[in-house]
Each structure stands twice: as structure tokens, then as C-alpha cells.
Tab-separated table of C-alpha atoms in Angstrom:
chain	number	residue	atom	x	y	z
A	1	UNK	CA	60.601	273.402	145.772
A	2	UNK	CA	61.129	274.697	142.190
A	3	UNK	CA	57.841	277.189	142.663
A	4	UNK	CA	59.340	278.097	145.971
A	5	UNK	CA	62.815	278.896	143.768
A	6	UNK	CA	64.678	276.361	145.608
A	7	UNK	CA	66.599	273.935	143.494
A	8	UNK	CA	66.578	270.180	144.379
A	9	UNK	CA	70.071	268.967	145.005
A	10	UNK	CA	71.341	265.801	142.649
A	11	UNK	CA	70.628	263.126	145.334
A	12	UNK	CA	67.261	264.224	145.421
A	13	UNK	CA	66.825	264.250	141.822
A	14	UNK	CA	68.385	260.850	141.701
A	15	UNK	CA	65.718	259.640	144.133
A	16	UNK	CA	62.712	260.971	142.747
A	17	UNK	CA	63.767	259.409	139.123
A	18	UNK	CA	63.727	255.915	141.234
A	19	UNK	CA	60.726	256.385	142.224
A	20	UNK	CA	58.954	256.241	138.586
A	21	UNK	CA	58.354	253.285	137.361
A	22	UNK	CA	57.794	254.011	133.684
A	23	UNK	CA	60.097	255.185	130.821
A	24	UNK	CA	57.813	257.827	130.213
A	25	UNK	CA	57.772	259.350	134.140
A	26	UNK	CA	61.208	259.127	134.220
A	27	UNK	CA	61.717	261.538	130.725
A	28	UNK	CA	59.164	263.703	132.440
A	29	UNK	CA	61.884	264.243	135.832
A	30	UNK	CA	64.722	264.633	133.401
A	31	UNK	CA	62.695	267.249	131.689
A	32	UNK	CA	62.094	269.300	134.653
A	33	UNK	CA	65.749	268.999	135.550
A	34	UNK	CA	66.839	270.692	132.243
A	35	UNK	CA	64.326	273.019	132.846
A	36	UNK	CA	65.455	273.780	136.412
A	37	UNK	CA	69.123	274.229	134.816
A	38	UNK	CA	70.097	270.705	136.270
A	39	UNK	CA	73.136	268.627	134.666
A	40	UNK	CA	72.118	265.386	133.550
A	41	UNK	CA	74.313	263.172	135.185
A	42	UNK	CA	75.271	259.364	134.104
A	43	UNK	CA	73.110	258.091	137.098
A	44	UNK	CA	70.102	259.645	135.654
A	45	UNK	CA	70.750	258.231	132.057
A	46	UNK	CA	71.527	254.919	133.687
A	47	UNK	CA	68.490	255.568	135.256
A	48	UNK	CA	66.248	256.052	132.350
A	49	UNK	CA	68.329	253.760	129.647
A	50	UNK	CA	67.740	251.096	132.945
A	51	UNK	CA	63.715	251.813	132.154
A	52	UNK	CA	63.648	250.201	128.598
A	53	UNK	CA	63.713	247.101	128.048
A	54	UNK	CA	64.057	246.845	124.066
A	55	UNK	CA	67.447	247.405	122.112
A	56	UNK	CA	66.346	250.179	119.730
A	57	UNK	CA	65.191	252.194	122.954
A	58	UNK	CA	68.349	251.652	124.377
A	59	UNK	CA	70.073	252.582	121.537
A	60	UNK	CA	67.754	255.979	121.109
A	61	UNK	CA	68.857	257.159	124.779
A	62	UNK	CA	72.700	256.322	124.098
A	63	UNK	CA	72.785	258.489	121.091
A	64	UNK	CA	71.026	261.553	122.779
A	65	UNK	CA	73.709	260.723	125.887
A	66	UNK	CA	76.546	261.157	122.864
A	67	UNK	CA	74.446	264.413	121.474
A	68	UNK	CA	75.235	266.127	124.150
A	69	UNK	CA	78.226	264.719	125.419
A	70	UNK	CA	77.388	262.560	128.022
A	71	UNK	CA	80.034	259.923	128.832
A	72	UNK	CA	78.900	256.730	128.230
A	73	UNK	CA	80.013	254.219	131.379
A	74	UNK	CA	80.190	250.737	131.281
A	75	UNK	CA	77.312	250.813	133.368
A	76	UNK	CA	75.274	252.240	130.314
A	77	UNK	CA	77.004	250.015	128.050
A	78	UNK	CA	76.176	246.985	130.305
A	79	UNK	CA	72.261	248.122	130.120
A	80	UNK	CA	71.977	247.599	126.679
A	81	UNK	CA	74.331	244.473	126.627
A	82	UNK	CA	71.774	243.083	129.069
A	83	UNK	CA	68.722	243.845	126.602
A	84	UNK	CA	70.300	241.762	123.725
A	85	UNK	CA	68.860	238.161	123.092
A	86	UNK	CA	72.008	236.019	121.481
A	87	UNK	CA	75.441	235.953	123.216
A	88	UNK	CA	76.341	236.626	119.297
A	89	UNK	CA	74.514	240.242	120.039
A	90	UNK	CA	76.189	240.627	123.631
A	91	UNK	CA	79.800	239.570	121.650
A	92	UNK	CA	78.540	242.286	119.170
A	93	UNK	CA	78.053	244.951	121.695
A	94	UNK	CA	81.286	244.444	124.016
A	95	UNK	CA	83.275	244.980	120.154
A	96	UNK	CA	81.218	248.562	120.089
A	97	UNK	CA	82.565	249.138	124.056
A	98	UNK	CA	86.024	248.198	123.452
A	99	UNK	CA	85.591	250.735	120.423
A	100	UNK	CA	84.268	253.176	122.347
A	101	UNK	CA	87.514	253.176	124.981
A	102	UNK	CA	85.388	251.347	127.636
A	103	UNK	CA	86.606	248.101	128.993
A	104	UNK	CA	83.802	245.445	129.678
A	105	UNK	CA	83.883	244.814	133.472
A	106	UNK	CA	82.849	241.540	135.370
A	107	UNK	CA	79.107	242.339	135.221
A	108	UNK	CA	79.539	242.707	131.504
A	109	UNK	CA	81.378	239.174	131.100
A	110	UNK	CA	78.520	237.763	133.847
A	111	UNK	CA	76.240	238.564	131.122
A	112	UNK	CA	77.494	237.003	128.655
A	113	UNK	CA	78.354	233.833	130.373
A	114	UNK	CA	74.846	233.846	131.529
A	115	UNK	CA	73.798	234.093	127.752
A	116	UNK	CA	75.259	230.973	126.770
A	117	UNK	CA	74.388	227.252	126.815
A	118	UNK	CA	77.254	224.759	126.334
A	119	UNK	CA	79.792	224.229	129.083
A	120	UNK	CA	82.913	224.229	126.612
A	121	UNK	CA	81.756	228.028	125.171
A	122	UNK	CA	81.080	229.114	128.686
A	123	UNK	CA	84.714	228.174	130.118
A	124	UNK	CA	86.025	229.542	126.476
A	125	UNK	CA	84.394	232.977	127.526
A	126	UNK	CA	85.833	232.802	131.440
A	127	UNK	CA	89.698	232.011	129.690
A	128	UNK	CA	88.667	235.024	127.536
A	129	UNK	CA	87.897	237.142	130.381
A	130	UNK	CA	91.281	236.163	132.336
A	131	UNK	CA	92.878	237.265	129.199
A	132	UNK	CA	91.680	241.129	129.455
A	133	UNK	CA	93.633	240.990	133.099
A	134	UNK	CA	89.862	240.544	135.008
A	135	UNK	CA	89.680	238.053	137.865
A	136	UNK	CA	86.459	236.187	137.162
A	137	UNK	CA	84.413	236.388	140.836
A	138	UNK	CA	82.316	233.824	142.395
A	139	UNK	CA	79.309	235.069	140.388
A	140	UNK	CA	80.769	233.994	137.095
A	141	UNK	CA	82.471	230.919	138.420
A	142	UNK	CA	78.817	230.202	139.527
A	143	UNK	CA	77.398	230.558	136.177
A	144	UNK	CA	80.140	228.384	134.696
A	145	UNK	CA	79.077	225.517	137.411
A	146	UNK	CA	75.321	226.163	136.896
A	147	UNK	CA	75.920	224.789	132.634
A	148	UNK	CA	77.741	221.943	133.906
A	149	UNK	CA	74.656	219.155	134.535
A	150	UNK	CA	76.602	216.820	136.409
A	151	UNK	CA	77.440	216.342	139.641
A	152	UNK	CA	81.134	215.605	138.849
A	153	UNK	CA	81.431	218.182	136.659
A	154	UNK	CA	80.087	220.902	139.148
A	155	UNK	CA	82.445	219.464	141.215
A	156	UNK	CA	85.157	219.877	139.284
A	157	UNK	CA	84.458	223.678	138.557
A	158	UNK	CA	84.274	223.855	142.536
A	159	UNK	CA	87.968	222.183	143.015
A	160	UNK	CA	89.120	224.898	140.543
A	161	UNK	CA	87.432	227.780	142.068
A	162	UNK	CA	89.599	226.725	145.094
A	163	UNK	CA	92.653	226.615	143.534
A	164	UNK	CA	92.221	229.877	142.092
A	165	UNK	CA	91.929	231.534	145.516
A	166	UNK	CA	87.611	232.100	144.994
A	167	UNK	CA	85.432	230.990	147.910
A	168	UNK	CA	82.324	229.082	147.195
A	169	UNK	CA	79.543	231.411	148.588
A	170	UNK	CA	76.099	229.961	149.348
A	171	UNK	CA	74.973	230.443	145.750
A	172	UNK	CA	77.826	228.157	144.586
A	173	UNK	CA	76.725	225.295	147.558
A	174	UNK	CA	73.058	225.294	146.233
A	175	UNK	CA	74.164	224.909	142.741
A	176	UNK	CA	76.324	221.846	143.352
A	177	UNK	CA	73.725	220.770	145.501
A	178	UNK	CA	70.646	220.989	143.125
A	179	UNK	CA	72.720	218.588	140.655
A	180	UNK	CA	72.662	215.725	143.406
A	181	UNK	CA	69.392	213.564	143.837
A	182	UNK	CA	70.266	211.153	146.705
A	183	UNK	CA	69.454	212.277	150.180
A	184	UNK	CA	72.813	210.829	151.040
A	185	UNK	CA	74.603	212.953	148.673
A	186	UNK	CA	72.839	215.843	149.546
A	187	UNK	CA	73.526	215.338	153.310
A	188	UNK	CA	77.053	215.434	152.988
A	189	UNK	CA	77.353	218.323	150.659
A	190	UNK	CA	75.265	220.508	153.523
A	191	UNK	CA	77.961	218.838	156.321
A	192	UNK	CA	81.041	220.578	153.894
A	193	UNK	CA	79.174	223.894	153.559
A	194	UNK	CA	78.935	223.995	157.152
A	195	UNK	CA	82.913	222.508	157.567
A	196	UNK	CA	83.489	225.823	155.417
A	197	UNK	CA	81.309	227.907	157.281
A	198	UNK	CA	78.462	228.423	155.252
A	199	UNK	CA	74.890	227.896	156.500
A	200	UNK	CA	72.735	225.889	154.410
A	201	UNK	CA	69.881	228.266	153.293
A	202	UNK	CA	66.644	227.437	152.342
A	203	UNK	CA	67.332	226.784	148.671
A	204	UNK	CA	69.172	223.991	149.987
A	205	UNK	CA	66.986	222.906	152.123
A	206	UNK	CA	63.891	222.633	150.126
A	207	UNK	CA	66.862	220.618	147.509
A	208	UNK	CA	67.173	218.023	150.058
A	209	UNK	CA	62.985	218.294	150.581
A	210	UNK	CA	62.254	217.159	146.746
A	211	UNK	CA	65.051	214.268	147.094
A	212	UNK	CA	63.105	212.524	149.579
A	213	UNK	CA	60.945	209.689	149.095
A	214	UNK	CA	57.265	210.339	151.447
A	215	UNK	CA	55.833	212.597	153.501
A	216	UNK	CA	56.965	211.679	156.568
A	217	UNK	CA	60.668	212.454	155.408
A	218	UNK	CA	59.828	215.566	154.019
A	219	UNK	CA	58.269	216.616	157.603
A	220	UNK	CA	61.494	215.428	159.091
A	221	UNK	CA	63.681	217.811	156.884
A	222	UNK	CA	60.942	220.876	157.334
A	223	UNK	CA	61.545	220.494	161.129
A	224	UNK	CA	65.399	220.228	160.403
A	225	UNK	CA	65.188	223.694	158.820
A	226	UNK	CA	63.048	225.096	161.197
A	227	UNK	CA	65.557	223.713	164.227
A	228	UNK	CA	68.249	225.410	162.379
A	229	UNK	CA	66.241	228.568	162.079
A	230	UNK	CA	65.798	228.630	158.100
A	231	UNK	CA	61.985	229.856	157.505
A	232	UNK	CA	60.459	227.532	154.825
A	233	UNK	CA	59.425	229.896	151.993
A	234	UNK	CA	56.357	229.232	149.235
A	235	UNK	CA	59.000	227.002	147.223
A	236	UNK	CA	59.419	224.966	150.278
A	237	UNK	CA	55.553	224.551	151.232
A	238	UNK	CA	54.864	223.453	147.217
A	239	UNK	CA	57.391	220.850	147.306
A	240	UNK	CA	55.553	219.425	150.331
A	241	UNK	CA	52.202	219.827	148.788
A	242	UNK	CA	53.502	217.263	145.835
A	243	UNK	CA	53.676	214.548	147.819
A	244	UNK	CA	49.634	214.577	148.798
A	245	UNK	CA	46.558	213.641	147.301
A	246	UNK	CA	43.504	214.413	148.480
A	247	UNK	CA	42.306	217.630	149.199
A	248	UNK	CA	41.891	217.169	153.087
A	249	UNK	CA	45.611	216.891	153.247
A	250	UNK	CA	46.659	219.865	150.714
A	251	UNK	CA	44.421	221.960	152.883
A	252	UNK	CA	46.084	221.470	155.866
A	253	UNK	CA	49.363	222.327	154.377
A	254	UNK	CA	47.788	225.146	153.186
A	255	UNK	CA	46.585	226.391	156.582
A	256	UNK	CA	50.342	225.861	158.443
A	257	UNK	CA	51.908	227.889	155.373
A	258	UNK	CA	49.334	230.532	156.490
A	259	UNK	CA	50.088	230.277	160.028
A	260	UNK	CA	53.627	230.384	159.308
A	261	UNK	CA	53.512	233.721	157.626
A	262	UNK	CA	53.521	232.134	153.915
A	263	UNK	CA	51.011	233.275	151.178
A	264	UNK	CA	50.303	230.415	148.949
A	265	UNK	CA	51.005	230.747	145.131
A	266	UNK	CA	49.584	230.122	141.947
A	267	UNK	CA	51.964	226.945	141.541
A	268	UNK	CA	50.378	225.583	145.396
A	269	UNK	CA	46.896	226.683	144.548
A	270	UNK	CA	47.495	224.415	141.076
A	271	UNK	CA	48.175	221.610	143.080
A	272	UNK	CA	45.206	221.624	145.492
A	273	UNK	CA	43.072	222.229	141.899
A	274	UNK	CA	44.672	219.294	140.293
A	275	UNK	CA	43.465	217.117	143.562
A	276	UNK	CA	39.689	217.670	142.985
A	277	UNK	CA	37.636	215.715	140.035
A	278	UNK	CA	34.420	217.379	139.717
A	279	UNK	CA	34.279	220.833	137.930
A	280	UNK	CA	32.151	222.708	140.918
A	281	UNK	CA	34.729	221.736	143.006
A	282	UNK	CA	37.221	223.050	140.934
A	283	UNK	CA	35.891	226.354	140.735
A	284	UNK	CA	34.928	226.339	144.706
A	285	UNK	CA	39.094	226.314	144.357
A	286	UNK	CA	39.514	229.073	141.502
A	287	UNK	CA	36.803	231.267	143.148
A	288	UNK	CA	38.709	230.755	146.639
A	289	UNK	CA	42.214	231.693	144.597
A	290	UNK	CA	40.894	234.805	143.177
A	291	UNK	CA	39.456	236.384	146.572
A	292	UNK	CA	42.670	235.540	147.941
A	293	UNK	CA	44.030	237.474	145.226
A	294	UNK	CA	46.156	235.069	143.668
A	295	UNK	CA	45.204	235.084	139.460
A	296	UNK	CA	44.481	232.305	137.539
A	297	UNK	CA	46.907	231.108	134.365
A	298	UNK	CA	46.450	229.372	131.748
A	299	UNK	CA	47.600	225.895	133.399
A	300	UNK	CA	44.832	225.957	135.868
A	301	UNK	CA	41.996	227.407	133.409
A	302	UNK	CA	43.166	224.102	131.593
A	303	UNK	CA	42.612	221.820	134.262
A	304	UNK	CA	39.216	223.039	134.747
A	305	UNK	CA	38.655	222.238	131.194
A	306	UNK	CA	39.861	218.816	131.188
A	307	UNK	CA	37.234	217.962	133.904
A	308	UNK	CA	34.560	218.591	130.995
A	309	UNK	CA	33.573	216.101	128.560
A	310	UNK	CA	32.073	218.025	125.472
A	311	UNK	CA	33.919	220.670	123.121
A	312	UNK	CA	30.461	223.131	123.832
A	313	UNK	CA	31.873	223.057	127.889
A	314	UNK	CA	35.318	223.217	127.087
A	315	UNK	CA	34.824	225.937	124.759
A	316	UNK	CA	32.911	228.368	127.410
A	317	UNK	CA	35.385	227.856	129.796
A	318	UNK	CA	38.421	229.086	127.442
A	319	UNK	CA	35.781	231.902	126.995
A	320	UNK	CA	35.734	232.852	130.866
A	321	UNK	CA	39.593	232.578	130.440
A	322	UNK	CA	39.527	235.222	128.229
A	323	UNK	CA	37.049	237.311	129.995
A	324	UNK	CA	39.511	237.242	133.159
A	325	UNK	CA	42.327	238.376	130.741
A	326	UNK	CA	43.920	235.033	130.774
A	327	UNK	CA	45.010	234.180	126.959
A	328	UNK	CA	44.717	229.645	126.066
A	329	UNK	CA	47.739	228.619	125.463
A	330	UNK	CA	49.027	225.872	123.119
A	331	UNK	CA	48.067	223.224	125.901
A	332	UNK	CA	44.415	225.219	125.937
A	333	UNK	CA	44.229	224.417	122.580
A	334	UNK	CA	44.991	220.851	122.875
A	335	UNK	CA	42.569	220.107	125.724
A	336	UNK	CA	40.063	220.962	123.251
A	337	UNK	CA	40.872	219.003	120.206
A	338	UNK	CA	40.946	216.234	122.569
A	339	UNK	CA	37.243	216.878	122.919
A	340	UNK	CA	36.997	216.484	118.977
A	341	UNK	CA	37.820	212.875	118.999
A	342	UNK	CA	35.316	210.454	117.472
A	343	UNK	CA	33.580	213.569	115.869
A	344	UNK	CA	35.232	214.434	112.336
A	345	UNK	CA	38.636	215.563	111.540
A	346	UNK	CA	37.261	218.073	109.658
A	347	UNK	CA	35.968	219.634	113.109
A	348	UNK	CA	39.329	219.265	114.810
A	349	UNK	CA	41.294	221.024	111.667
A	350	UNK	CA	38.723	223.748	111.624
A	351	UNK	CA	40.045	223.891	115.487
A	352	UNK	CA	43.529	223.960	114.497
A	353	UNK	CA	42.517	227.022	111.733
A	354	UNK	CA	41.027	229.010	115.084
A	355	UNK	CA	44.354	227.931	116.680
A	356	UNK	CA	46.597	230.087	114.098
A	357	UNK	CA	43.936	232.792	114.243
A	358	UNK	CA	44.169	233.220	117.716
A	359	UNK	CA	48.085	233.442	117.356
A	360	UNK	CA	48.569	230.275	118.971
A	361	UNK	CA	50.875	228.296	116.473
A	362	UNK	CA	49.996	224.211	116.360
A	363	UNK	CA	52.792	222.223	118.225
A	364	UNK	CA	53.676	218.917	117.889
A	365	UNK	CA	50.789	217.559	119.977
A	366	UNK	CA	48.364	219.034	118.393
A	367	UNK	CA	49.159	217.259	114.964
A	368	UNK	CA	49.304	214.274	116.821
A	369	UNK	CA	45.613	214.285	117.660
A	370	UNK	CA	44.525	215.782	114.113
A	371	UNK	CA	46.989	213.144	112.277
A	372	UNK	CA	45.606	210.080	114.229
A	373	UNK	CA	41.837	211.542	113.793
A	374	UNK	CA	42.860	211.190	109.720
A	375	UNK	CA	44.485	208.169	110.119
A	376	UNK	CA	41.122	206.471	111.344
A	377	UNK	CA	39.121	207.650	108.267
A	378	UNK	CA	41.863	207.329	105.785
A	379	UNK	CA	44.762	205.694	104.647
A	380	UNK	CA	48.420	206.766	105.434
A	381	UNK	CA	48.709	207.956	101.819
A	382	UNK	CA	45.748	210.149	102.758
A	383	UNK	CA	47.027	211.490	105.517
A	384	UNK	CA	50.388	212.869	103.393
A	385	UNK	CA	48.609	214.337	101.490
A	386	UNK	CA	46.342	216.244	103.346
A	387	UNK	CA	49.400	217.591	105.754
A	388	UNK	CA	52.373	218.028	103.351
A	389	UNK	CA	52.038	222.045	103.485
A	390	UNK	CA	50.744	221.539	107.687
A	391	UNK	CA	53.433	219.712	108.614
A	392	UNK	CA	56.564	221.323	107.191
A	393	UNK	CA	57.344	222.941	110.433
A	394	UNK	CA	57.314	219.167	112.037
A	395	UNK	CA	59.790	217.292	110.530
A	396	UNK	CA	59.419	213.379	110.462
A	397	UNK	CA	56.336	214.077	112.403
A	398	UNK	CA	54.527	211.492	109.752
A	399	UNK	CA	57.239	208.942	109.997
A	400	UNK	CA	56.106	208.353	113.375
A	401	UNK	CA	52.431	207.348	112.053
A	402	UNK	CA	53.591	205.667	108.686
């Protein structure tokens, strides 16, 4: 269009900077529509501010939007509130708004009740948000519910979100559902959503699917939801997996989530891995995974290596983990220290030394194993001695072996 001297319109513009996926692609289409004579609008900075994900990026593309005086919407302001880590950042950042002359809107108080962890600073933050004259939705009332961990107190955020003139949605239903664990319970919640005239999804079906006690229950609710026309998704299929055993079984679960339209994940390919003993077997199951185009993580690499004996086999298969881009985790680690016992602690700390190396910081298990490897050459005055600069990251980790 621009050879032809034609000028895309905005909307088009707007479209084709969707359409790139990287930061960098979408600097090139803002490029070409300064070159092309083209306003930069706020949708396009929202656009490409909306392509970073660090702060400091962020940051960098608000101060060229002030250099050339860009208005800076909440929306922009809300994309960097979203890239902070702390709700002490997000507080930070909503000062700098208010500064600014912009007024943090519902998605920018979501945030930052979404940021926080204790029930009494999250309801703080909603009383804050009344106070600015903003009508917290069902979205943050949700969030609110979702810190509360018991049943009674989800319940009690629902009676208020009632008396405050905000209808529970579905989202709100599945969160006071998820807090219940007796089928009972569960049952009657699903018979008020559909008094009030929501449908149970299935989120709340497959929360009624893990509360039940065998199989045959857990076939009984899968035909409930498909009678009631909810399509049982890869979440629903694992859950149903958990409750077999052999291999025979998980297969044939595997087969009706293929005939129903359902790809199986990493998390139900795990679970038919976990079922199998021998190693050959195992990778029958990994090789099976991969040309079904699922990859591998470092939970299932694991397994495989727990199903070997010697620290030679464990080590070559964290080797092919590596070779098929998959990094060994902590756990990784662990499985083969594990294969160190009875050999000399020496051996497992030079482990632990690769460990740190490899940027995989010890954890709590893995001083376990070392510790109790010590402990059977040594005395526990030994042992002190020998970890007082390791262990300063675990405190009263010795206490438990003294």
C-alpha cells in the first residue's frame, strides 16, 4: 500500500501491530508509521508497552510516550502496574498515576488485590478502593473470596457481595466451590448456582470429580456433565486418570479423551509414566509423548531416573534431559544424591558443588541426604562443623539431626 502511495488507515495499523508477536516487530510497524506520516496513537503504545514484560522496558516506552507528548492512559499506566512483582511496587506505581492526574480504575485495583496474600490486607485494599468513589465489581470481590481458605469465610464474602447489590458470576460459584471437599457440600452449592441461574461449568464439575472417593463415582459425575452438556476438558480427564493404576486402565482413558476431542497433556502423560516400573517401558511412554508432540519436563525426566539404580544411569539420563533442552531441577538433583548413598559423602558433596554450578541452589532435601550421609561416618559434632558455612541458608536444619 505505502509503495502504491496509499496510506493505511489507523484500524489497519492497529491490526497489523497485533499481529507481531515480539517487542522488536512491533517498533519496526511503529517505525514505518512515522515514516508514512502516521500519528502514534495510545492504542499503538499500549500496544507495544503491552509487548514487554520487564519494568525498566516499560518505563523506557513511557518516557518516549511523554517525549513527545503522548498522553499517558490508565491503560498504559495499568501495563506497567501489571509488570511489578510486590503489591509494595504496584502501591508505588498507583502514587506516580495519581501524580500524574490519572485515577487508577478497577483493573488497576484488580491488580493489586491480586498481588496480595493475607485476607485482612486484601479487604483493607477493597475499603480503599470504595473510598476513591469506585464500585469494586465481581472480579475483585472474586479475588477477595479466592484469599479467604475457608469455606465459611468464602461464604461470608459471598453474603456481602449480595448485600452490596454484586451478582455472583460463575467465577465466584467455582471459587466457593473449590474450598468445599465433601461431595455433599459440593452438591448443594451446584443446586444454588442453578436456583440463581447459573450453570455449573466444567471447573465445577471436575471440583466435584476430585471430591469423590473411586472410580466408579467419578464415571457417574463425568456422565452428569456430559447429560448436562458440559464437555470434560484435559483438567477433567487428569483428575480421572488419578484414580488408576495400571497402565491398561490409564490407556483407555487416554483413548476416550482422544475420541472425545481432548489432547492429552504433559500432567496426563506424567501419570500414565508414573504407572510403569521398568525404564524401557518408561521411555516406550516418553518416546510415544514426544511424537505426539507433547515435551517432556523436568518431573517426568525425573521419574525415568528414579527407575535406575546407579549414579553412572542416573547421570546419562539428566544428560539426555539436557540434550532435549530440558534443564534438572532441584528434585533432578536430589534423585541423584539419592544414588550416592552408601558410597562416600565426599561423592554426594562433590554432587551438591555441581548442584551450585549448574545454578541449581541446594534445598532443604538435599542437605537432608548429605547431612545423614555425614552423620553415619561421623559424629554430630562432625557434622557442625563441616556445614556451619552450608547450612546458613537452612536454619535449624541441624537441630533436626542433633
Amino acid at each position: 500500500m505505502l509503495e502504491a502511495g496509499s496510506v493505511p488507515s489507523s484500524k489497519i495499523w492497529s491490526h497489523l501491530l497485533s499481529c507481531c508477536p515480539t517487542s522488536e516487530e512491533r517498533r519496526d510497524v511503529i517505525l514505518d508509521m512515522t515514516t508514512a506520516g502516521v500519528q502514534i496513537n495510545n492504542a499503538a503504545w499500549v500496544s507495544l508497552l503491552q509487548s514487554y514484560s520487564g519494568v525498566e522496558d516499560k518505563k523506557v516506552v513511557l518516557n518516549e510516550m511523554k517525549a513527545v507528548g503522548a498522553t499517558i492512559t490508565v491503560r498504559a499506566w495499568n501495563s506497567l502496574l501489571n509488570a511489578q512483582q510486590s503489591s509494595a511496587d504496584m502501591r508505588d506505581v498507583m502514587s506516580a498515576m495519581r501524580a500524574a492526574g490519572v485515577a487508577p480504575d478497577a483493573s488497576s485495583w484488580s491488580s493489586l488485590l491480586t498481588s496480595m496474600e493475607r485476607p485482612g490486607e486484601v479487604t483493607g485494599a477493597l475499603a480503599e478502593m470504595e473510598a476513591t468513589g469506585l464500585t469494586p465489581d465481581a472480579t475483585c470481590w472474586n479475588i477477595v473470596m479466592s484469599k479467604c481458605s475457608s469455606p465459611k469465610d468464602r461464604r461470608n464474602i459471598a453474603r456481602k457481595m449480595h448485600a452490596v447489590g454484586v451478582t455472583l458470576d460463575i467465577t465466584s460459584w467455582n471459587t466457593l466451590l473449590s474450598a468445599l471437599k465433601r461431595p455433599g457440600d459440593i452438591r448443594n452449592v451446584m443446586d444454588e448456582m442453578r436456583a440463581a441461574g447459573v450453570s455449573p461449568d466444567v471447573t465445577s464439575y471436575s471440583v466435584l470429580l476430585r471430591a469423590q472417593g473411586g472410580s466408579r463415582e467419578q464415571r457417574g459425575v463425568l456422565n452428569e456433565m456430559l447429560t448436562a452438556g458440559v464437555a470434560p476438558n484435559v483438567h477433567t480427564w487428569s483428575t480421572l486418570m488419578t484414580l488408576y493404576n495400571e497402565p491398561a486402565d490409564l490407556r483407555e482413558v487416554l483413548a476416550e479423551m482422544r475420541e472425545a476431542g481432548v489432547a492429552p497433556n504433559v500432567i496426563c502423560w506424567s501419570i500414565l509414566l508414573k504407572a510403569h516400573q521398568a525404564p524401557a517401558e518408561m521411555r516406550a511412554v516418553l518416546a510415544e509423548m514426544t511424537a505426539a508432540g507433547v515435551q517432556g519436563n523436568a518431573y517426568m525426566w525425573t521419574i525415568l531416573m528414579r527407575a535406575y539404580k546407579h549414579p553412572e544411569e542416573r547421570r546419562a539420563v539428566m544428560e539426555e534431559m539436557r540434550e532435549v533442552g530440558v534443564a534438572p531441577d532441584a528434585t533432578s538433583w536430589n534423585t541423584l544424591l539419592l544414588a550416592y548413598r552408601g558410597k562416600s559423602a565426599e561423592e554426594m558433596q562433590a554432587v551438591m558443588d555441581e548442584m551450585l554450578v549448574a545454578g541449581v541452589a541446594p534445598d532443604s532435601v538435599s542437605y537432608s541426604i548429605l547431612l545423614n550421609s555425614y552423620l553415619k561416618k561421623g559424629g554430630a559434632r562432625e557434622v557442625i562443623a563441616i556445614f556451619e558455612s552450608r547450612l546458613k541458608g537452612s536454619p535449624g536444619l541441624i537441630n533436626n539431626y542433633i
